[in-house]
Short mmCIF file of C-alpha atoms in Angstrom, two decimals:
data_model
loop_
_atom_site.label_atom_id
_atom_site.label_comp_id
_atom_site.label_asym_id
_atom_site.label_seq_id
_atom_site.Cartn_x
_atom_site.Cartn_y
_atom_site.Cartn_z
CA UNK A 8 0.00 0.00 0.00
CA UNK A 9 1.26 3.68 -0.95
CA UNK A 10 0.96 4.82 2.73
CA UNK A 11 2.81 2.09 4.31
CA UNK A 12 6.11 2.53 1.29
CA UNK A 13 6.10 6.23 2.32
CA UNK A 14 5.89 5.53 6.31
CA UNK A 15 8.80 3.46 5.27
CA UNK A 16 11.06 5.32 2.94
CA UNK A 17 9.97 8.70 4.15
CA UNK A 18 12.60 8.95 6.55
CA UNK A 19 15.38 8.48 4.55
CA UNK A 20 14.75 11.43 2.34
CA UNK A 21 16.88 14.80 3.04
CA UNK A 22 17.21 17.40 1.20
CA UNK A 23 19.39 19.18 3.46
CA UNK A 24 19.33 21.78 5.49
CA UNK A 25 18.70 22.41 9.61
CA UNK A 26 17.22 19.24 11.29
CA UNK A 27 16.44 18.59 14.49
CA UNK A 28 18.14 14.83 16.08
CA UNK A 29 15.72 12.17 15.95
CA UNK A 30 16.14 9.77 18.91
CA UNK A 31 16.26 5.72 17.71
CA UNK A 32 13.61 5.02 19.91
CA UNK A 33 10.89 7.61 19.58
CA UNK A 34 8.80 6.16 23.03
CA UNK A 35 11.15 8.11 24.89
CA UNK A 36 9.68 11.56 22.89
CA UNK A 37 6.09 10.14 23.14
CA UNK A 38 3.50 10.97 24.96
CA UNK A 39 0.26 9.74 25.24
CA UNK A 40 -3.06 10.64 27.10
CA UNK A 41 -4.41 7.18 27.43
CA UNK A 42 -7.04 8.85 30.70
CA UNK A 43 -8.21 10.84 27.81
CA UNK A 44 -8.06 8.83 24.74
CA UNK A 45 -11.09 6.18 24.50
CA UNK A 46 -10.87 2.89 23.21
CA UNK A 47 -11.04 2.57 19.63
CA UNK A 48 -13.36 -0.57 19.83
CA UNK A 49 -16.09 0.80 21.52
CA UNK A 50 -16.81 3.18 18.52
CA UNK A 51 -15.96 0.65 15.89
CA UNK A 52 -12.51 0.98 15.04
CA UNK A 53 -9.60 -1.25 15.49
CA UNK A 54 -6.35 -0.22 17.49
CA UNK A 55 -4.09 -1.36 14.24
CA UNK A 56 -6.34 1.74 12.86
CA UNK A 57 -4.95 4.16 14.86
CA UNK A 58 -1.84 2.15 14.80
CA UNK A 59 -1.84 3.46 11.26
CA UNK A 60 -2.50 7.35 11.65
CA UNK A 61 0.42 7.57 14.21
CA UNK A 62 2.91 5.62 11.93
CA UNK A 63 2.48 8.28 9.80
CA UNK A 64 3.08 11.13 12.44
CA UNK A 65 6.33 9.27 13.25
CA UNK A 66 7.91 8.72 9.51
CA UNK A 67 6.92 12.44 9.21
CA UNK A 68 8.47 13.39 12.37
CA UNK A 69 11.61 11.20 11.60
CA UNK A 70 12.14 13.65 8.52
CA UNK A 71 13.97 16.26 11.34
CA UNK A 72 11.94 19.14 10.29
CA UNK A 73 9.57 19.28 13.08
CA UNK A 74 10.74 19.17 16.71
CA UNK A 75 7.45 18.87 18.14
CA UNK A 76 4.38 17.23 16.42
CA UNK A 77 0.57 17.14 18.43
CA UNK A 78 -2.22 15.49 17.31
CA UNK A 79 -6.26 15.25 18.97
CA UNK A 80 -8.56 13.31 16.82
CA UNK A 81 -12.28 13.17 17.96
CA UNK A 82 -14.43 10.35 16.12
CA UNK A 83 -18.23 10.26 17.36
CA UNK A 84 -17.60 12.95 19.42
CA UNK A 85 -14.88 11.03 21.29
CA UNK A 86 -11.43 11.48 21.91
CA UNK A 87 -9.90 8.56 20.23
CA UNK A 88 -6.00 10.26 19.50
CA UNK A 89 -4.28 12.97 22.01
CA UNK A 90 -0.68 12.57 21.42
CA UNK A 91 2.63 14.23 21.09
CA UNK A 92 5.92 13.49 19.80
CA UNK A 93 9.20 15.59 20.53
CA UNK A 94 9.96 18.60 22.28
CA UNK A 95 8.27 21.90 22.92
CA UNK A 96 11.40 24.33 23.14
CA UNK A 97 13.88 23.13 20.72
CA UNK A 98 15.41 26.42 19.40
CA UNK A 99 14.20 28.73 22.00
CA UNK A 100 15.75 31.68 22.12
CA UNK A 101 17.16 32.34 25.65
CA UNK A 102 15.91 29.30 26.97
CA UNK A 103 17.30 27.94 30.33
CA UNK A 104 19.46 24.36 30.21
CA UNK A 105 15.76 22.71 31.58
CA UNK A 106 13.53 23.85 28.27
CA UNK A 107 15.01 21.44 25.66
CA UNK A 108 13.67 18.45 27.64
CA UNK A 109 10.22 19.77 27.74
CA UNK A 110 7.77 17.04 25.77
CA UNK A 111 5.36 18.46 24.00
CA UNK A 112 2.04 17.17 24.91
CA UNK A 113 -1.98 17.37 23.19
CA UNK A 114 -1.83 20.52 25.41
CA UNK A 115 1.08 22.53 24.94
CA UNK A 116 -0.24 25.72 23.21
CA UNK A 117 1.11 26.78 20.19
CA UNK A 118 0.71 29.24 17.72
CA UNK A 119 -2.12 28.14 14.89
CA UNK A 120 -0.73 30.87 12.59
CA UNK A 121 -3.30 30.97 9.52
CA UNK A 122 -5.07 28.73 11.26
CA UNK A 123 -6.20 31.63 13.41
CA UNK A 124 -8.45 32.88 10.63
CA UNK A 125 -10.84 30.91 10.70
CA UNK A 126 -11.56 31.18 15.15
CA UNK A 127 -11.25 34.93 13.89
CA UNK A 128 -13.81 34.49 11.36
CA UNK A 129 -16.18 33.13 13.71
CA UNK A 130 -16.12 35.91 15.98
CA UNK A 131 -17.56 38.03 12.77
CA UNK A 132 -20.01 35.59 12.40
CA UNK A 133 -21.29 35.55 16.27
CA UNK A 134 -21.67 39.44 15.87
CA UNK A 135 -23.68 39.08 13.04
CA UNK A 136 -25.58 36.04 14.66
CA UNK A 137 -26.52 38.93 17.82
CA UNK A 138 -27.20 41.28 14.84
CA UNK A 139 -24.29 43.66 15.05
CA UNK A 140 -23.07 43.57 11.69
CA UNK A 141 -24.42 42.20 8.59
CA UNK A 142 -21.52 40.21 6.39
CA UNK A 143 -22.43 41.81 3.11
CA UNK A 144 -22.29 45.00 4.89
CA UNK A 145 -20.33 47.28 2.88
CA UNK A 146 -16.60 47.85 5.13
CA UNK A 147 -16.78 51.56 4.83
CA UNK A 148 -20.21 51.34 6.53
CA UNK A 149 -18.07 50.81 9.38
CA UNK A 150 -14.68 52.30 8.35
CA UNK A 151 -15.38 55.25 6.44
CA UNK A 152 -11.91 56.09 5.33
CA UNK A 153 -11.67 52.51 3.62
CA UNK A 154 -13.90 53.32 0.87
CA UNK A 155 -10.90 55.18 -0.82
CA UNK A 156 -9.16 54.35 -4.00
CA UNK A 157 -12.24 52.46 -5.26
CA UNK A 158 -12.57 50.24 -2.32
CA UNK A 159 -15.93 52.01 -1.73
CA UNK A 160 -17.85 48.12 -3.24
CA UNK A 161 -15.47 45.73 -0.94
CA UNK A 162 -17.78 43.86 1.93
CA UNK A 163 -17.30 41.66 4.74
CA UNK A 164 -17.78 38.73 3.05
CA UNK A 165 -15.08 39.42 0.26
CA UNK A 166 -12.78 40.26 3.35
CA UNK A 167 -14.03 36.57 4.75
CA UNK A 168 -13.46 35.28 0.78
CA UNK A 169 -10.45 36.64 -0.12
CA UNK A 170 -11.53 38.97 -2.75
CA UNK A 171 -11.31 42.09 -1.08
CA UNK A 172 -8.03 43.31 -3.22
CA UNK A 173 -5.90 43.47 -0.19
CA UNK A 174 -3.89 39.96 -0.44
CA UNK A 175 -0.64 41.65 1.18
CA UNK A 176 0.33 45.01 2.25
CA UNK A 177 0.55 48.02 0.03
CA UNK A 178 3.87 48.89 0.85
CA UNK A 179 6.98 48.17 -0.40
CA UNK A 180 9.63 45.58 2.07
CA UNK A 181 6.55 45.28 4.91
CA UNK A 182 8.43 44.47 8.61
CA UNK A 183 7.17 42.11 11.00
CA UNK A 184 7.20 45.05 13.42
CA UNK A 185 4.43 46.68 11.36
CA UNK A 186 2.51 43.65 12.30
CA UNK A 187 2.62 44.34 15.46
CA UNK A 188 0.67 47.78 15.24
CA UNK A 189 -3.01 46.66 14.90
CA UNK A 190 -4.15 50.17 14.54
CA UNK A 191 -1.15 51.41 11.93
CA UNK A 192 -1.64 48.08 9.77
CA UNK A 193 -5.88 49.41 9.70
CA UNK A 194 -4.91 52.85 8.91
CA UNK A 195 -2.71 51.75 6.05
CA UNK A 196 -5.07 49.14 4.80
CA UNK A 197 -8.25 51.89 4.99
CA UNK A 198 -6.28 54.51 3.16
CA UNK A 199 -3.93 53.37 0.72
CA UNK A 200 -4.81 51.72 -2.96
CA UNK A 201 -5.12 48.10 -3.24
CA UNK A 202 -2.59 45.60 -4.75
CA UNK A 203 -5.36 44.41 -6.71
CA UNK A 204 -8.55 46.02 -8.58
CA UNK A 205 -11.94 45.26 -5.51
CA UNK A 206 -14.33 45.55 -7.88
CA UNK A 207 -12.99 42.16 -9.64
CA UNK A 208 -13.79 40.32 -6.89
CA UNK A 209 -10.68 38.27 -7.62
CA UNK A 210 -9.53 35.73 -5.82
CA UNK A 211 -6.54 35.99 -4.32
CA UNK A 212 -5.58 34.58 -0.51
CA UNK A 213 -5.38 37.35 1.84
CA UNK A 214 -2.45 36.35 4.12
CA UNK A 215 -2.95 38.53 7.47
CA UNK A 216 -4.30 41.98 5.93
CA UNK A 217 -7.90 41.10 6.22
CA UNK A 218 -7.77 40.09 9.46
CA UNK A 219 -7.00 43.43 10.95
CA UNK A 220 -10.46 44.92 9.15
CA UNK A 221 -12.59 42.46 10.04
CA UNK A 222 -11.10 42.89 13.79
CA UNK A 223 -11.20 46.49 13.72
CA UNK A 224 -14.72 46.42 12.28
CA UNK A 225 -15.79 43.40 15.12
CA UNK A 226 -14.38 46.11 18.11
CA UNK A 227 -16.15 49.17 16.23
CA UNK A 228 -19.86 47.11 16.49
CA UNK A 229 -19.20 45.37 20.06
CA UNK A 230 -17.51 48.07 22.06
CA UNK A 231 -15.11 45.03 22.94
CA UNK A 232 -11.89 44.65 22.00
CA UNK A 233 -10.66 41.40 20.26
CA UNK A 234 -8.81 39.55 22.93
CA UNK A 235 -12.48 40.56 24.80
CA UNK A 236 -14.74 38.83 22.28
CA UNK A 237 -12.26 35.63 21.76
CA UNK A 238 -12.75 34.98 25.61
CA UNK A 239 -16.51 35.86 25.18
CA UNK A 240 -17.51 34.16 22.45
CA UNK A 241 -15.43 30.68 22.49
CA UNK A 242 -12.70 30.50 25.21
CA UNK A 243 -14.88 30.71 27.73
CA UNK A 244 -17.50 28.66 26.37
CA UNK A 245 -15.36 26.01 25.10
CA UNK A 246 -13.70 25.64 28.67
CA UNK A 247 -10.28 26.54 26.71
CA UNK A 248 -6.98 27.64 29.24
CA UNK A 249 -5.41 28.97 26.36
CA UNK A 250 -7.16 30.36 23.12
CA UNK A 251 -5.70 33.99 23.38
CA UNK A 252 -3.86 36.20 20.64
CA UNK A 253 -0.24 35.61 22.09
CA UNK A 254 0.26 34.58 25.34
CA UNK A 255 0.65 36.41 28.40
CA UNK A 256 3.71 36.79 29.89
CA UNK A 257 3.55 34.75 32.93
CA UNK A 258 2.57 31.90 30.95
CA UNK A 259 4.82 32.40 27.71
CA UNK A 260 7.53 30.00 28.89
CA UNK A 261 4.38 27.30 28.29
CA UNK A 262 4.06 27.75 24.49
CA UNK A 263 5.72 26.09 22.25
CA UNK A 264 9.02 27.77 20.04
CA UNK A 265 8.69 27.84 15.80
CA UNK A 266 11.67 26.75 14.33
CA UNK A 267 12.87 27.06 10.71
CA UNK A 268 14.06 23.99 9.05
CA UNK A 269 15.14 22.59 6.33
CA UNK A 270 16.61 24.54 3.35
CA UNK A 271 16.80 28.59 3.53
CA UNK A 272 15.70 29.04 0.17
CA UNK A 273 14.30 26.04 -1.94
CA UNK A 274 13.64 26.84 -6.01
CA UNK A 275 9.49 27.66 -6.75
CA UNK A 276 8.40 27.23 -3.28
CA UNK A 277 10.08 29.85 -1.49
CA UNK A 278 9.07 32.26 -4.07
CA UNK A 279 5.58 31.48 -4.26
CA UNK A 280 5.40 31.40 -0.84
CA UNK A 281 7.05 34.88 -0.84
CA UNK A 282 4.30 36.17 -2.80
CA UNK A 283 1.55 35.02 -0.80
CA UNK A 284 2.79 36.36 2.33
CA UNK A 285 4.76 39.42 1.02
CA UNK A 286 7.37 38.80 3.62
CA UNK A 287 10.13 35.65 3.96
CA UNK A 288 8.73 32.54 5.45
CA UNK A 289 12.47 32.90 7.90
CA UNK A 290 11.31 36.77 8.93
CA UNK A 291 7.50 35.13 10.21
CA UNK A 292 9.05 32.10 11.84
CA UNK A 293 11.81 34.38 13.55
CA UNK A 294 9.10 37.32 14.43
CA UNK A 295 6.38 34.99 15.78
CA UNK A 296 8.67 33.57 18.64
CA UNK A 297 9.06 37.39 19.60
CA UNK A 298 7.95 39.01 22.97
CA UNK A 299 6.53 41.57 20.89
CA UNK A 300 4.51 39.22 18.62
CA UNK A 301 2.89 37.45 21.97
CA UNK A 302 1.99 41.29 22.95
CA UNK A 303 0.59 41.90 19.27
CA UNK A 304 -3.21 41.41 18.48
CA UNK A 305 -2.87 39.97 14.81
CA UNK A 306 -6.20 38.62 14.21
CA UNK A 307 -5.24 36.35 11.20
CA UNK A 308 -2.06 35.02 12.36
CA UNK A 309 -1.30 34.71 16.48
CA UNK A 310 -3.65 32.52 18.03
CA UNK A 311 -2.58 30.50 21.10
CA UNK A 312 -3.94 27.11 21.65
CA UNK A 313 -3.31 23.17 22.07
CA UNK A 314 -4.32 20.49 19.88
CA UNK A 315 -6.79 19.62 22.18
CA UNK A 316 -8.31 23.08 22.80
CA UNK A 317 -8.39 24.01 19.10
CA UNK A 318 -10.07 20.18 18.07
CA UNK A 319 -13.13 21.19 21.12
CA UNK A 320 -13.42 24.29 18.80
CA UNK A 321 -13.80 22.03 15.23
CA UNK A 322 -15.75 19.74 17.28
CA UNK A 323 -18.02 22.52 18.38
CA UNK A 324 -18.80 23.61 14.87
CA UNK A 325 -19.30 19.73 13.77
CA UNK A 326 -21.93 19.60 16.50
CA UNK A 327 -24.19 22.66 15.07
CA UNK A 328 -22.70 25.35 17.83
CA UNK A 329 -23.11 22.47 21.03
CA UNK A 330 -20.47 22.19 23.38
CA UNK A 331 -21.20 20.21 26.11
CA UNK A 332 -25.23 21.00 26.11
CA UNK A 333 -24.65 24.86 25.75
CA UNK A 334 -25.02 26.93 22.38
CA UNK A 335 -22.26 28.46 21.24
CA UNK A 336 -23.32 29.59 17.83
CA UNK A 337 -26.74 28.64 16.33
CA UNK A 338 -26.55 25.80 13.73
CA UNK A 339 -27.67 28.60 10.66
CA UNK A 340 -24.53 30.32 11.16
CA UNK A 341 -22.46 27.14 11.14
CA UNK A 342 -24.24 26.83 7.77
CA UNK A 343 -23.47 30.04 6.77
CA UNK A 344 -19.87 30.17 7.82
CA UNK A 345 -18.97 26.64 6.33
CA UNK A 346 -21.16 27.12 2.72
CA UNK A 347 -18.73 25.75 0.51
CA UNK A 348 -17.82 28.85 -2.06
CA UNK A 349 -17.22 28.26 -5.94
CA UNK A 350 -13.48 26.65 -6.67
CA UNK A 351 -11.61 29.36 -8.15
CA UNK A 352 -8.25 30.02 -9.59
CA UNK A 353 -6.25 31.70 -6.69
CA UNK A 354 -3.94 34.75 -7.79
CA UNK A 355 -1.66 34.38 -4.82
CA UNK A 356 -1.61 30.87 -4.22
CA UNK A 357 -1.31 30.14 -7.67
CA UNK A 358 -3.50 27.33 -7.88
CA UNK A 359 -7.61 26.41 -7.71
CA UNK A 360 -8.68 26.96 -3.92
CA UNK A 361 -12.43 26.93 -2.95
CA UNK A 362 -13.33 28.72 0.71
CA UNK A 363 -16.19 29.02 2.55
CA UNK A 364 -17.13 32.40 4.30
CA UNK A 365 -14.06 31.78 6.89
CA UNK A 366 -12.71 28.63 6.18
CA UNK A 367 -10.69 26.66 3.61
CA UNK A 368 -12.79 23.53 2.63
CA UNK A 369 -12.33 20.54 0.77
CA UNK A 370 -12.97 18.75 -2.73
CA UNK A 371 -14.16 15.20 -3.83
CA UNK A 372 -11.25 14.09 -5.16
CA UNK A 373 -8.71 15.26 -2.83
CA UNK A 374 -7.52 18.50 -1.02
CA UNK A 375 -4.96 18.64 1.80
CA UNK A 376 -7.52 17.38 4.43
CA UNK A 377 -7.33 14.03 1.90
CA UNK A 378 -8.80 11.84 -0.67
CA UNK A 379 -13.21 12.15 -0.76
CA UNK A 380 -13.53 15.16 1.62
CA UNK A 381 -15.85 17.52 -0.31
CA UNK A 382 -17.74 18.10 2.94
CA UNK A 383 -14.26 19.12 5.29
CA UNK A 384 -13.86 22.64 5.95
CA UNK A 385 -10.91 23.96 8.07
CA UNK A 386 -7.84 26.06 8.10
CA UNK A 387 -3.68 25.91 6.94
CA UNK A 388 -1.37 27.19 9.30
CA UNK A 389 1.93 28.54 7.95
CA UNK A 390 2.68 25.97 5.71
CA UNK A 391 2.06 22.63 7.92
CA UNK A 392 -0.45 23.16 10.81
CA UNK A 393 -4.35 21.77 9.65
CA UNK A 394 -6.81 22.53 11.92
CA UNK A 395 -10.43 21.07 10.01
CA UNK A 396 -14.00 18.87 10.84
CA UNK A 397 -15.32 16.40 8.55
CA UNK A 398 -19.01 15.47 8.67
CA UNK A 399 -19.06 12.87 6.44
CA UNK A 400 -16.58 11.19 8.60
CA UNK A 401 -17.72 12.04 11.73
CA UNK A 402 -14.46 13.47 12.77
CA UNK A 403 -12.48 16.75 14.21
CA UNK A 404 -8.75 16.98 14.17
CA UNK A 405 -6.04 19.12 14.95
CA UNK A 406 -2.96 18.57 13.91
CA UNK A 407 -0.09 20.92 14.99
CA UNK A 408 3.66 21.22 14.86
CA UNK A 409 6.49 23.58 15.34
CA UNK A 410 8.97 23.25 12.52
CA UNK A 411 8.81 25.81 9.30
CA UNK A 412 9.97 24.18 6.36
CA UNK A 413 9.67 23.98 2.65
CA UNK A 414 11.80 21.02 2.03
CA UNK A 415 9.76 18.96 -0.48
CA UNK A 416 10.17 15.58 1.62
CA UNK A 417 8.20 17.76 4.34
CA UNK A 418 5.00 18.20 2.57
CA UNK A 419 4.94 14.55 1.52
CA UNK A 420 4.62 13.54 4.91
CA UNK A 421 2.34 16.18 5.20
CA UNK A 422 -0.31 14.42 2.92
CA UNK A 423 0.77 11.55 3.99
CA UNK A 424 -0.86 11.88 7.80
CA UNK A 425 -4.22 13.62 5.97
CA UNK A 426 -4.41 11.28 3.46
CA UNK A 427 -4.13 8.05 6.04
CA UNK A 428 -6.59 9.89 8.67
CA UNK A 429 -9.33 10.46 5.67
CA UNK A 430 -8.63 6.97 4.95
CA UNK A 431 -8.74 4.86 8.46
CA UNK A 432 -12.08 7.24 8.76
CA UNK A 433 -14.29 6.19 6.51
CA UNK A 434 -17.02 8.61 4.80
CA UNK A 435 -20.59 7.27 6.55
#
């Protein structure tokens, strides 16, 4: 079978680069919440099953790139996977001779990255569920000064779609310490021109940039600020520890530290991936671990939360809004924030992408939450963080990991762990 030749050969392919030392024996780098984790029988699967799905975490984690990998699977509502493998601090900057032994566990937070748009997105869509805001409210109804330089036309939903015109900043050489400055990044977005023409309505992935107008537009309506309406609307709700933009200083030494691997520069990739973000995938990695970037509100991009935390919140959204008897959203904006959109050619990414109002969802034939999963919806996270529910399966997941890397062998067994989860759950 394909999966079981790549679990096997996986390993063995390097295309250079910074790695990380892979122990012989990864028990001693495992860990395993068998209190929380249920047994596999009792909903109808077999143990070799999920045997399978964590073979394929370690020939990915053998590659070096990543030196800490977490994974919480819910099938049936049930946790049947809450796992990690390797350590939390590996590369931390300034970290004491204690940090590098630190295992990473199903609830060591870390940051989600892009996969904070979509937990972002949903606070738009609870606003507009308490009738605050409308999404095909025009922006400037809210931010007057955006409607220059003919983005007068541009809603909420294209900001939610990716078709508002604004894919990266329009300046030249953007810093990562721009990012920081919530209110600079919305006064630059409101009143310079586009990089692309609004009225097109073309798609083209908006990196962080939208994020900052649809937060700046959610504290306008609520008289909250964002960190406010996170803990409001789903951290508190959901139970979560975690689940902040950044984390606080007093509990920073918990999250886990990014790490660059692999290659510096690798032909195609690092270019494309240049364009899409406007900045260098090395600059985000580096900026993100930054005492400044825990401090930072960046609604798109800085999310703090573990596996476990962030799979409640897919979970949540699988169940129509429940969590644990209480509702969190009503099931018509679950609807409306998961309606698969049309699959269009994507001028940043390059390539066909189909989203939903808020989410990145999948296709029939295969998408990166795997083969047959026209019904998933989630989120990316800087280039190998996946976040996403499946109804046809049954199943939430949240799959997170701390190394940055293009190296091609990296997003093989990247596909390789979707594609064997989508196919040990089968569609019902």
């Amino acid at each position: 079978m394909l999966i079981d030749r790549i679990n096997k050969f996986l390993p063995y392919i390097k295309t250079g680069g910074h790695r990380i030392s892979v122990p012989r024996d990864l028990k001693s780098i495992t860990t395993i919440n068998k209190d929380r984790e249920c047994a596999p029988e009792s909903l109808g699967l077999s143990s070799s099953a999920i045997d399978k799905i964590w073979q394929s975490v370690e020939a990915y984690y053998k590659t070096g790139l990543h030196p800490a990998i977490t994974l919480v699977i819910r099938y049936k509502g049930q946790i049947v996977m809450s796992r990690g493998l390797g350590y939390s601090h590996v590369g931390a900057a300034g970290e004491s001779p204690d940090d590098g032994s630190k295992l990473a566990t199903a609830d060591t937070p870390l940051c989600l990255f892009s996969g904070s748009k979509a937990i972002s997105a949903m606070l738009i869509h609870k606003l507009a569920e308490e009738g605050k805001l409308n999404i095909h409210d025009r922006v400037s109804q809210y931010i007057p000064e955006y409607a220059s330089h003919g983005k007068h036309l541009t809603t909420i939903h294209d900001l939610l779609t990716h078709k508002a015109g604004i894919r990266i900043m329009p300046i030249a050489n953007p810093t990562p310490e721009l990012m920081y400055d919530f209110d600079t990044v919305v006064k630059v977005l409101a009143e310079s021109p586009p990089v692309g023409d609004p009225a097109k309505k073309q798609q083209a992935y908006h990196a962080v940039t939208a994020g900052y107008i649809l937060g700046a537009i959610a504290q306008k309506v609520s008289g909250e600020t964002l960190p406010q309406l996170l803990e409001r609307i789903l951290a508190k709700p959901l139970g979560c520890e975690h689940f902040t933009f950044g984390m606080a200083e007093e509990r920073r030494h918990q999250a886990a530290v990014s790490l660059p691997t692999g290659l510096d520069n690798v032909p195609v990739i690092s270019k494309m991936l240049h364009h899409m973000l406007g900045i260098s995938d090395r600059d985000i990695t580096s900026a993100i671990n930054s005492p400044q970037a825990h401090e930072a509100v960046i609604p798109a991009a800085n999310i703090y939360c573990s596996a476990e935390e962030v799979c409640r919140f897919y979970q949540m959204l699988l169940d129509k809004g429940l969590w644990q008897g209480q509702a969190v959203f009503k099931p018509n904006t679950i609807a409306a924030a998961t309606q698969r959109g049309k699959l269009l050619f994507d001028h940043s990414a390059k390539a066909p992408m189909r989203y939903s109002a808020g989410f990145m969802t999948g296709e029939k034939l295969w998408s990166i939450f795997g083969a047959n999963t026209a019904q998933a919806f989630g989120h990316l996270g800087f280039i190998n963080i996946l976040c996403w529910a499946d109804p046809a399966r049954d199943i939430s997941v949240a799959f997170l990991n701390t190394g940055k890397s293009l190296a091609p062998e990296g997003f093989i067994g990247f596909a390789n762990v979707t594609s064997t989860i989508s196919s040990v759950f089968k569609v019902k």
